[in-house]
Coordinates of C-alpha atoms and ligand atoms in Angstrom, one line a residue:
X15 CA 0.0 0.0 0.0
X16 CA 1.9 2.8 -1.1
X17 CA 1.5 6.0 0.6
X18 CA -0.2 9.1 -0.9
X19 CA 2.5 11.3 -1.6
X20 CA 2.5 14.8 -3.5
X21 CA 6.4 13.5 -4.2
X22 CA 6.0 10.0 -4.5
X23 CA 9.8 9.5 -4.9
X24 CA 10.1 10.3 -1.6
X25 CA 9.1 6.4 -1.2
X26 CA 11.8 4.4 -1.2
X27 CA 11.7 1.0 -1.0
X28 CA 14.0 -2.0 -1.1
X29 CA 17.3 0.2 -1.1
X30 CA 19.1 1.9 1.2
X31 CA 21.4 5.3 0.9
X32 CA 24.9 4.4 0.8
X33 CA 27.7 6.3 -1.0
X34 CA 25.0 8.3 -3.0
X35 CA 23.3 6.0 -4.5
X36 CA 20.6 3.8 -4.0
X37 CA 21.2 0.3 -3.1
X38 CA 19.8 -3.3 -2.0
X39 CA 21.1 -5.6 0.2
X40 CA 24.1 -7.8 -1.4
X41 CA 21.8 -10.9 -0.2
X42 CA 18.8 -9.3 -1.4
X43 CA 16.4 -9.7 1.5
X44 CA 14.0 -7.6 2.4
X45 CA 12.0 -6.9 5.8
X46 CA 8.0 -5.6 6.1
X47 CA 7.0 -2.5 7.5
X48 CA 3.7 -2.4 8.9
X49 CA 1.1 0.5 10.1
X50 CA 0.7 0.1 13.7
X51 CA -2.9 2.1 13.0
X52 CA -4.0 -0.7 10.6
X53 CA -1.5 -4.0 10.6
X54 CA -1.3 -3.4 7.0
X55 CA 2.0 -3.5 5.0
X56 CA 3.1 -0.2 4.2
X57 CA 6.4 -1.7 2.3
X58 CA 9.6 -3.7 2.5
X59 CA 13.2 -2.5 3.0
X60 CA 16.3 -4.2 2.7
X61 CA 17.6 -6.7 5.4
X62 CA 21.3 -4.8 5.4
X63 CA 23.8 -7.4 7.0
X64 CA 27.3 -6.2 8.6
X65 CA 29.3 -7.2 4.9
X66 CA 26.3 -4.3 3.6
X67 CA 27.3 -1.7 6.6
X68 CA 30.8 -1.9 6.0
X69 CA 30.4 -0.9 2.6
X70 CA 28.5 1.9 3.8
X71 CA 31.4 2.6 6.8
X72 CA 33.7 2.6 3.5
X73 CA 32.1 5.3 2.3
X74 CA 31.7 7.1 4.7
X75 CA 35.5 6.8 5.4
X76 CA 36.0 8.0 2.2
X77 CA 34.3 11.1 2.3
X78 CA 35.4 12.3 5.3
X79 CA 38.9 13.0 3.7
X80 CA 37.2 15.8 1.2
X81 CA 34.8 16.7 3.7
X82 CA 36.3 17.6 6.7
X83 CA 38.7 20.2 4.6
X84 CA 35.2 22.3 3.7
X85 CA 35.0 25.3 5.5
X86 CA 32.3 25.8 8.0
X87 CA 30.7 28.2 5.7
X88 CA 30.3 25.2 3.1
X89 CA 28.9 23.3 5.2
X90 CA 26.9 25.3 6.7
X91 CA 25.1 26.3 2.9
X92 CA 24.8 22.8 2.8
X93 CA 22.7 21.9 6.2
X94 CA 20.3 24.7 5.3
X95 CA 19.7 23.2 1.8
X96 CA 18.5 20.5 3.3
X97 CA 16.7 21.9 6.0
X98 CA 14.5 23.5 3.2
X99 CA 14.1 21.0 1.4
X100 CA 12.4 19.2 4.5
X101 CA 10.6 22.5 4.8
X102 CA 9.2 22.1 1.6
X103 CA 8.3 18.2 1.8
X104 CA 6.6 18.6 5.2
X105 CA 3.4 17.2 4.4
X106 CA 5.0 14.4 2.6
X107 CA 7.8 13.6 5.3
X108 CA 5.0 14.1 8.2
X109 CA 2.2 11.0 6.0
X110 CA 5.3 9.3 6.0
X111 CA 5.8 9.4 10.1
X112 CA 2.4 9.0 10.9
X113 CA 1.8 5.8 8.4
X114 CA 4.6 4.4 10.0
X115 CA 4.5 5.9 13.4
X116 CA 0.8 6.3 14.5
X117 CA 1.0 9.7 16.0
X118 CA -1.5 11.9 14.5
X119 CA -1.1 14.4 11.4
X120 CA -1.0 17.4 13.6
X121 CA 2.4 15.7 15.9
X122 CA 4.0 14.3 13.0
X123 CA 4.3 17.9 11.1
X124 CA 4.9 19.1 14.8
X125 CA 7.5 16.6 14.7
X126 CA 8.9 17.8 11.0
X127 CA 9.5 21.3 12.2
X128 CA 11.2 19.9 15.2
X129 CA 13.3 17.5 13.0
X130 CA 14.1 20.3 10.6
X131 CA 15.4 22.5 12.8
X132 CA 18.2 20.8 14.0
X133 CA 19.4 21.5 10.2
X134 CA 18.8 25.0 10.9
X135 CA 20.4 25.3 14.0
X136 CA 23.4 23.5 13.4
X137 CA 24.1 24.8 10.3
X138 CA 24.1 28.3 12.3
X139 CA 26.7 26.8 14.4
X140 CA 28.7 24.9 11.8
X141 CA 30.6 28.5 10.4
X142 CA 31.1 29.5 14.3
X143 CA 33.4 26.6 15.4
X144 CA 36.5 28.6 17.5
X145 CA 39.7 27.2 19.1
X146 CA 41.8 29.0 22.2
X147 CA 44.7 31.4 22.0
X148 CA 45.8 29.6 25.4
X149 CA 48.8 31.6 27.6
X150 CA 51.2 29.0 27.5
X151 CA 53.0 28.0 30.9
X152 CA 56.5 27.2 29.3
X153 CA 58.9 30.4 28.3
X154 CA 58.8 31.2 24.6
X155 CA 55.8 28.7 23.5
X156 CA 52.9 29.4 22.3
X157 CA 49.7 27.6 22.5
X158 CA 46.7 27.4 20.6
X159 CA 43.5 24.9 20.2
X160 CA 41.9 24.0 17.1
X161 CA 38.5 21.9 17.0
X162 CA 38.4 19.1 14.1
X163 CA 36.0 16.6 13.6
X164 CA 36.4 13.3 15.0
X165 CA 35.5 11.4 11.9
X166 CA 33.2 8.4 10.8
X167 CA 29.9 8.3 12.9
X168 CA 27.5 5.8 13.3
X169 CA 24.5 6.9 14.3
X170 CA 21.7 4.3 16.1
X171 CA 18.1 6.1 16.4
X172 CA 14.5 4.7 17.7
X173 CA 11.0 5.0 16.2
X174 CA 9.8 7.2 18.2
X175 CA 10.4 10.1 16.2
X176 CA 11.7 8.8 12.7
X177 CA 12.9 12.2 11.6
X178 CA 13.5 14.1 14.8
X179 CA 16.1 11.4 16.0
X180 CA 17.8 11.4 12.9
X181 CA 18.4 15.2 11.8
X182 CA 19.5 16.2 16.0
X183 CA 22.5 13.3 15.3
X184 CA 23.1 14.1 11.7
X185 CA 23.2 17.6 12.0
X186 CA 25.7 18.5 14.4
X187 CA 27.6 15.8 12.9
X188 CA 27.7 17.7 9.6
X189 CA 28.5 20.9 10.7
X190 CA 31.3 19.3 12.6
X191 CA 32.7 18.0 9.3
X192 CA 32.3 14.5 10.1
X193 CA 30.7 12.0 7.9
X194 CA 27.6 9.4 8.7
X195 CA 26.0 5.7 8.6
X196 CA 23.2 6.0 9.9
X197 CA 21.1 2.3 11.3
X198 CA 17.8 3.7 10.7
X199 CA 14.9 1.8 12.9
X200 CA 13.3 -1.3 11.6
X201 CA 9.9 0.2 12.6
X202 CA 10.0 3.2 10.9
X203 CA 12.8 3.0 8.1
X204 CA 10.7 5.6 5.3
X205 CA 11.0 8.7 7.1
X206 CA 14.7 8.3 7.4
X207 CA 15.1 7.3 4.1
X208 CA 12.9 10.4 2.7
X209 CA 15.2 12.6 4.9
X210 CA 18.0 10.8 2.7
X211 CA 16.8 11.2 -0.5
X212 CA 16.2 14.9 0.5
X213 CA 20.2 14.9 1.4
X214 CA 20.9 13.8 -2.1
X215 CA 19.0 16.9 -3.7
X216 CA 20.2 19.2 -1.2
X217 CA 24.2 18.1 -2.8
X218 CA 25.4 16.5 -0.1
X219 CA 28.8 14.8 -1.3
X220 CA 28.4 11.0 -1.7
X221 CA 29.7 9.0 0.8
X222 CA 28.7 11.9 3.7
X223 CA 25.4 10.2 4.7
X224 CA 24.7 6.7 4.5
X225 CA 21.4 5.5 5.8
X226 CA 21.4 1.6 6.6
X227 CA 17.9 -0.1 7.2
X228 CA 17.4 -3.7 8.8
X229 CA 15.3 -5.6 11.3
X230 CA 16.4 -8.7 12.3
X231 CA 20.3 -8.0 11.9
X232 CA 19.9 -5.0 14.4
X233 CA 22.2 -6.2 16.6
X234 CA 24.4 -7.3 14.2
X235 CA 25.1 -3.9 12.8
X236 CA 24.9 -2.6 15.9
X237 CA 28.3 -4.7 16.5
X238 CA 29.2 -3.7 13.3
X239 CA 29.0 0.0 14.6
X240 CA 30.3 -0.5 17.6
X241 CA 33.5 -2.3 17.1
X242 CA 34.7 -1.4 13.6
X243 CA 38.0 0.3 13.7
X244 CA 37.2 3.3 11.2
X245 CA 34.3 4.6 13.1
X246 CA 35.3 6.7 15.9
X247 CA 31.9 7.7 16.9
X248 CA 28.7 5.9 18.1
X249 CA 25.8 8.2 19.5
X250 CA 22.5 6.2 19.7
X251 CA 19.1 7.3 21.1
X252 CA 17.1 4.1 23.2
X253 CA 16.9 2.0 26.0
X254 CA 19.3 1.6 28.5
X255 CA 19.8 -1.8 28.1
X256 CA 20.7 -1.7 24.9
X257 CA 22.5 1.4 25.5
X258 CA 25.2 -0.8 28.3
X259 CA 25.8 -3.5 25.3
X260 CA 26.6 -1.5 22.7
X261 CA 28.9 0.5 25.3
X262 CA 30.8 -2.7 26.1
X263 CA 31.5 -3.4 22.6
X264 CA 32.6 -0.1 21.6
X265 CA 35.0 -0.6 24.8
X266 CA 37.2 -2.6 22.6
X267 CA 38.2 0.1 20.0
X268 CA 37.2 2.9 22.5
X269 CA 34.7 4.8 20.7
X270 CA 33.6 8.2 21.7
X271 CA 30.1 7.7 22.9
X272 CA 26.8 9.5 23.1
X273 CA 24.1 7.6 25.0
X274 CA 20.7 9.2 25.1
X275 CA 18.7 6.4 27.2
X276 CA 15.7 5.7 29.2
X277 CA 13.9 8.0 31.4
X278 CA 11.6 7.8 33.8
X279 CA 10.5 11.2 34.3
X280 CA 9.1 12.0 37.4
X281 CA 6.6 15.2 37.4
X282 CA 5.8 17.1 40.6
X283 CA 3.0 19.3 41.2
X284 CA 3.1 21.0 44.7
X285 CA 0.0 22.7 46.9
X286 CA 1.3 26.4 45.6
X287 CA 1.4 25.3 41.8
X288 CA -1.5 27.0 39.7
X289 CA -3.3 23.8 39.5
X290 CA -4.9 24.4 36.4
X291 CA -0.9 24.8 34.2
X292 CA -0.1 22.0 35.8
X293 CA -2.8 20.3 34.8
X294 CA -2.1 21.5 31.3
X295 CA 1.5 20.7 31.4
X296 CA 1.5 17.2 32.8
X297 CA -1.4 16.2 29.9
X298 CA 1.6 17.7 27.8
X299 CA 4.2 15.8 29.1
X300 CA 2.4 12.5 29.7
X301 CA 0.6 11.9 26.7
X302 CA 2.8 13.5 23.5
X303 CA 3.2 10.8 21.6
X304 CA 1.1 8.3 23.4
X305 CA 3.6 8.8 26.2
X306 CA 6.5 7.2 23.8
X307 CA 8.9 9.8 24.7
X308 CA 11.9 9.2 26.9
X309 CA 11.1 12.5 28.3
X310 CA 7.7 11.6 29.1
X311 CA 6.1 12.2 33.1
X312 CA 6.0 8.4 34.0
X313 CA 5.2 9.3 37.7
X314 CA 3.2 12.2 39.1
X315 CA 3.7 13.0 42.6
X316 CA 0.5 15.6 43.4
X317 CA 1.3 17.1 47.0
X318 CA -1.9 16.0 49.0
X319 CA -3.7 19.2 49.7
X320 CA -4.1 19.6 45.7
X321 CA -4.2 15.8 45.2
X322 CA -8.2 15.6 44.5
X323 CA -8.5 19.0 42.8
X324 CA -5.8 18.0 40.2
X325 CA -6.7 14.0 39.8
X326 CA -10.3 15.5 38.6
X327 CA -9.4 18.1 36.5
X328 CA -6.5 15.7 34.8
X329 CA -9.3 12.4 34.4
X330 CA -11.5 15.1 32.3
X331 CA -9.2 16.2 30.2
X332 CA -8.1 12.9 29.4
X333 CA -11.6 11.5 29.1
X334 CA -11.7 13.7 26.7
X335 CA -9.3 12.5 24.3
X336 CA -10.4 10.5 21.0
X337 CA -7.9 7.6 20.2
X338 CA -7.7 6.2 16.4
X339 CA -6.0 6.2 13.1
X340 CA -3.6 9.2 12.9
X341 CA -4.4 10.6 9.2
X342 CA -8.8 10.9 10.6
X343 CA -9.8 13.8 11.2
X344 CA -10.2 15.0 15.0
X345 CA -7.5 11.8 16.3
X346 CA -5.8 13.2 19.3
X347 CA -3.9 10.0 20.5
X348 CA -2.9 7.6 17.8
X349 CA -1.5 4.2 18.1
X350 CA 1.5 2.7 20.1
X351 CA 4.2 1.1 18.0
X352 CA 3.1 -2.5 18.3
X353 CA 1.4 -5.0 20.6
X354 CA 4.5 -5.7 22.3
X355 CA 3.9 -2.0 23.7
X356 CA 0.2 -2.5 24.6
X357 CA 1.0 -5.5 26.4
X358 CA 3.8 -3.8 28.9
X359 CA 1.5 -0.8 29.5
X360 CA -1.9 -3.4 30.2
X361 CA 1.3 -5.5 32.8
X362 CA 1.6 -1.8 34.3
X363 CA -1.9 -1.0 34.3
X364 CA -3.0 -4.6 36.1
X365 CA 0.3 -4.6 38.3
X366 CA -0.9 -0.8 40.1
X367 CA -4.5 -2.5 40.1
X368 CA -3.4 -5.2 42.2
X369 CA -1.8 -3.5 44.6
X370 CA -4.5 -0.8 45.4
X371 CA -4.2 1.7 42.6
X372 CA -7.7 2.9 41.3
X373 CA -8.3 3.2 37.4
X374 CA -10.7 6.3 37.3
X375 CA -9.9 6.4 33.1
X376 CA -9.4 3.8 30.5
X377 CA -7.3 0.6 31.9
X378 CA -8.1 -1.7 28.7
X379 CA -6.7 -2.3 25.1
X380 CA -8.7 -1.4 22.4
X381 CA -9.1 -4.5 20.2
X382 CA -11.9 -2.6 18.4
X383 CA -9.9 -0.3 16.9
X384 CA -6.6 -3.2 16.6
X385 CA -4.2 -4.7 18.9
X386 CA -1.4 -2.0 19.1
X387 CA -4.3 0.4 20.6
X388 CA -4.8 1.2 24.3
X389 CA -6.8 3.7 26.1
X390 CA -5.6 6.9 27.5
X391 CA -5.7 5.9 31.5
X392 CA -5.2 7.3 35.1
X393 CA -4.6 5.9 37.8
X394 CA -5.1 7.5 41.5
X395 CA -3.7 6.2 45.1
X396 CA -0.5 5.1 43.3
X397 CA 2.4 3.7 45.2
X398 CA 6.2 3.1 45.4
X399 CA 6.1 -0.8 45.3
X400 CA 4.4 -0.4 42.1
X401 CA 5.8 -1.0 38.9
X402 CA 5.3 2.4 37.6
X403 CA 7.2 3.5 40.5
X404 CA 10.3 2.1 38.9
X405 CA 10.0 1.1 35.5
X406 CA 9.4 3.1 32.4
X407 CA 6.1 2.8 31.1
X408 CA 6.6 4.3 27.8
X409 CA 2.8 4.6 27.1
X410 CA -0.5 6.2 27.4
X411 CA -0.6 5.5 31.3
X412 CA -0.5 8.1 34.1
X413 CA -0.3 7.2 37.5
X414 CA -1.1 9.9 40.2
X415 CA 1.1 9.4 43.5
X416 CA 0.4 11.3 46.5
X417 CA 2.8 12.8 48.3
X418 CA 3.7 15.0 51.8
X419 CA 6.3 17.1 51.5
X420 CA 8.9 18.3 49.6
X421 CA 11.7 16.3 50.8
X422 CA 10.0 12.7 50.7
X423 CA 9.0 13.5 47.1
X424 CA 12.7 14.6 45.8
X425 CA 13.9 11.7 47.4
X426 CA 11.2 9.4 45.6
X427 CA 12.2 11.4 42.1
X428 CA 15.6 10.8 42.5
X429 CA 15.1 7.1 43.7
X430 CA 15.1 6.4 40.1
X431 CA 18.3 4.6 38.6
X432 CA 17.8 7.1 35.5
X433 CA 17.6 10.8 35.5
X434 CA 16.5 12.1 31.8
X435 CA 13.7 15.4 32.8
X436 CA 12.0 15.7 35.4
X437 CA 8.8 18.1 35.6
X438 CA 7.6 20.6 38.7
X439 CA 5.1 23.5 39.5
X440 CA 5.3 25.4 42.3
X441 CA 4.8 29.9 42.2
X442 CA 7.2 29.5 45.3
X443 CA 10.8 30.6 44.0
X444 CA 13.1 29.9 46.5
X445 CA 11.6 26.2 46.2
X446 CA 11.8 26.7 42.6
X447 CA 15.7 27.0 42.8
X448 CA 16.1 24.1 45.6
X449 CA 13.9 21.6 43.6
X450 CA 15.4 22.4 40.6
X451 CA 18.9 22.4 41.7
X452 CA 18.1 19.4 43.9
X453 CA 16.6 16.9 41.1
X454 CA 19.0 14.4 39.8
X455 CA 17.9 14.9 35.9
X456 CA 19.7 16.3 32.8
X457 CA 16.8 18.6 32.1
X458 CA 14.4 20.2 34.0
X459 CA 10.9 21.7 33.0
X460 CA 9.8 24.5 36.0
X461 CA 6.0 25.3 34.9
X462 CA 6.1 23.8 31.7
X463 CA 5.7 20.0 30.8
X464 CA 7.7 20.5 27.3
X465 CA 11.3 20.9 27.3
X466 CA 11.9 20.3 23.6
X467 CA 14.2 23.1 21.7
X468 CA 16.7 22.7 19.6
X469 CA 18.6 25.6 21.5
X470 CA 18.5 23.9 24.8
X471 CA 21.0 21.0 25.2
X472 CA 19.1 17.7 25.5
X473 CA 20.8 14.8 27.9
X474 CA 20.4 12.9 30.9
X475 CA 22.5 11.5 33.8
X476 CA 23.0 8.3 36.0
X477 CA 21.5 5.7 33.5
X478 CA 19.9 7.9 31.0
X479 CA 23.2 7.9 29.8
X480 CA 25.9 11.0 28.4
X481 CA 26.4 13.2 26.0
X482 CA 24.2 16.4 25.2
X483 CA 22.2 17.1 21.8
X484 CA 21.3 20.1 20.1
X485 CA 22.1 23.4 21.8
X486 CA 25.5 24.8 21.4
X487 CA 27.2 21.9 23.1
X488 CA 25.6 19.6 20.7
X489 CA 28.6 20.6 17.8
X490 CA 31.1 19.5 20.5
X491 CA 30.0 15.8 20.7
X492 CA 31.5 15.2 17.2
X493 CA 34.6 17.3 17.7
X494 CA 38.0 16.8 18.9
X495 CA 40.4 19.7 20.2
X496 CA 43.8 19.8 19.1
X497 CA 46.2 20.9 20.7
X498 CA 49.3 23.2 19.0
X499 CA 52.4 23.7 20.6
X500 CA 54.8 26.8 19.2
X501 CA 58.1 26.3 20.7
X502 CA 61.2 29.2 20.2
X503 CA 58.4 32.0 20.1
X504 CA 59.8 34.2 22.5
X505 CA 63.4 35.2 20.8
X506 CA 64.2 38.9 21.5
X507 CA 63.2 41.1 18.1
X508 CA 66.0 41.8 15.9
X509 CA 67.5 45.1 15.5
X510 CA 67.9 48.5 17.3
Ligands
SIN625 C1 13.1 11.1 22.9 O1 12.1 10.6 23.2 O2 14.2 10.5 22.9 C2 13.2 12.5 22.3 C3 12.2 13.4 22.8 C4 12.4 14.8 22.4 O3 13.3 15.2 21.7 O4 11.5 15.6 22.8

């Protein structure tokens, strides 16, 4: 079922991007994508196999030679030519995200825009790259820091957000002046492949980008990625777990690393928050994407005296939600990924039900609508030996804990093992500042329940893993600095 395209070369199936050009698998297998809305095939790519990635890492090795001598400037013209051509194909990139996706029309151009302006943004950064004129400590040297780029990147990103994951790695990567093979997800392989074909237009040199697809070889590129000697950089976006083993095997040829990793955010509303922005905010933060963000409120601590007030106000507006195929009209909440999904979020659901939690929306899967469907649900008198407590839910479940004060709940947020964002409200500043300060997260939202910019540097701590994205520090992920040494420079001047 091919998609409805205004471009419908945008649609690329059975081949991947590598070296610029199109290519299939040297085996010639293929793998099906499916529409989480409908179970129907959407199209096959190609089952890429390590012998396939190292042609891409080839390549890409390649390329970097030419590419890392172009000036900022050049690089810079180049990001932004590609940042408008994803401008221009919005519509046709965002069908491709929510056919593949599920989220709704109205996220998945959201989601375009977001993805797009990583493009912008770095190529805004990619001319302003500076070293140090550094005092040096020994008599008559001189030294001085240049930044270069570290080389051949492999880049590793979810289905979450098939084009948003994608641009934030290759961007800064490009404006570095570093060269890419991207694994694309199995799930959602078109979008990335659009974004490539949009590379090619936009002149990219051959070799620079290299989009891989594959499903059931994923860990075998992974390895691939991980260990091969002429990548020097791995930056991957996904669960922790996966985020530990592909850290170990990078271990052996000592890869620089980016891991963006699980969260489980916890979101905190106290007694002096406006009730009703918090409301807003944790609807927001909980259920973007069907709550299949890593940044995503997993659990809401509501400080008693508000507790009631907010759990009532939060049920209606999710009551009020209409769940279904992401392309109808009206859709709000659209799919999750598949019904391996639906099953962990109905374990969660059943697990806080057991132990005392009270389901005051939704609780069940939708089989009417299909099997990766679930409905929006609350949860009230949530608990800490609850599952939700300490595992990520990564779905359309929010479970309201109760809490006393404000020390027992930062301890509680910072129980977690992860520390991604982490959400509060309070009008009280001086508990603004100690919260805030006090949370064990990479990113904090104060009043607000989304953090997402590309000008604010996106990372977490503990085991959410290393390594910022986007912002100005995003550039310096794919950089090394060099240092210069200029010995004999201080020689008296010649003459009278
Ligand atoms: C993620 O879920 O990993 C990314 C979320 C975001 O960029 O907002």
């Amino acid at each position: 079922m091919a998609p409805k395209l205004n471009d419908p070369s945008l649609f690329k199936t059975d081949v991947c991007y590598v070296n610029g050009e199109w290519v299939k698998a040297g085996s010639g297998k293929t793998f099906e994508v499916h529409d989480p809305a409908t179970g129907k095939l959407i199209g096959t790519c190609p089952e890429f196999t390590a012998k396939d990635t190292d042609n891409a890492i080839a390549a890409a090795a390649t390329a970097f030679r030419e590419f890392r001598t172009k000036t900022g400037r050049e690089r810079s013209k180049l990001l932004r030519k590609w940042y408008d051509l994803m401008m221009e194909n919005s519509d046709d990139l965002a069908t491709l995200i929510t056919l593949e996706n599920g989220k709704p029309l109205a996220d998945a151009k959201g989601e375009v825009n977001y993805a797009a302006s990583f493009f912008e943004w770095f190529s805004e950064e990619a001319p302003r790259v500076y070293g140090d004129t550094i005092p040096a400590g020994v008599p008559g040297n001189r030294v001085v820091t240049i930044k270069e780029p570290v080389g051949v990147c492999g880049l590793i990103t979810p289905w979450n957000f098939p084009a948003a994951m994608i641009t934030r790695k290759i961007g800064p990567a490009l404006a570095a002046g570093c060269t890419t093979v991207c694994k694309a997800p199995g799930e959602t392989p078109f979008t990335s492949l659009a974004i490539a074909e949009l590379a090619h237009r936009a002149g990219i040199p051959k070799g620079v980008v290299n989009v891989v697809t594959t499903l059931n070889n994923t860990p075998e590129i992974g390895e691939t990625l991980t260990t091969h000697p002429a990548v020097q950089k791995v930056s991957f976006t996904g669960s922790t777990g996966v985020g530990k083993l592909l850290m170990k095997q990078a271990s052996s040829t000592l890869k620089i690393l980016s891991m963006e990793l699980g969260g489980n955010a916890p979101f905190i509303v106290f007694d002096d928050a406006d009730i009703d922005t918090a409301v807003a905010g944790a609807i927001a933060s909980k259920f973007r994407s069907s709550g299949q963000t890593c940044v995503c409120a997993n659990r809401i601590y509501v400080q008693k005296g508000i507790y009631d007030e907010f759990a009532e106000k939060f049920a209606e507006k999710v009551r009020a939600f209409k769940v279904g195929n992401g392309f109808e009209e009206g859709i709000t909440h659209g799919p999750l990924i598949h019904d391996r999904a639906t099953s962990k979020v109905d374990d969660h659901v059943k697990d806080a039900e057991k132990k005392g939690g009270k389901v005051v929306v939704g609780g069940q899967k939708m089989p009417d609508l299909g099997s990766n469907f679930y409905q929006p649900t609350v949860i009230t008198g949530m608990t800490k030996d609850m599952a939700i407590a300490s595992e990520e839910t990564f779905g359309p479940v929010a479970g309201l804990f109760p809490f006393d004060t404000e020390k027992e709940v930062v301890d509680l947020a910072n129980a977690a093992e992860v520390g991604l964002a982490g959400y509060f409200f309070s009008r009280d500043l001086e508990r603004i500042t100690r919260v805030a300060e006090a949370l064990e997260v990479g990113m904090i939202g104060v009043n607000t329940g989304l953090i997402s910019d590309p000008a604010a540097p996106f990372g977490g701590v503990k085991q959410s893993g290393f390594g910022r994205e986007g912002s100005k520090y995003g550039i310096e992920e794919y950089q090394n600095i060099k240092t210069i040494t200029y010995g004999g420079m201080g020689k008296p001047m010649q003459g009278s």
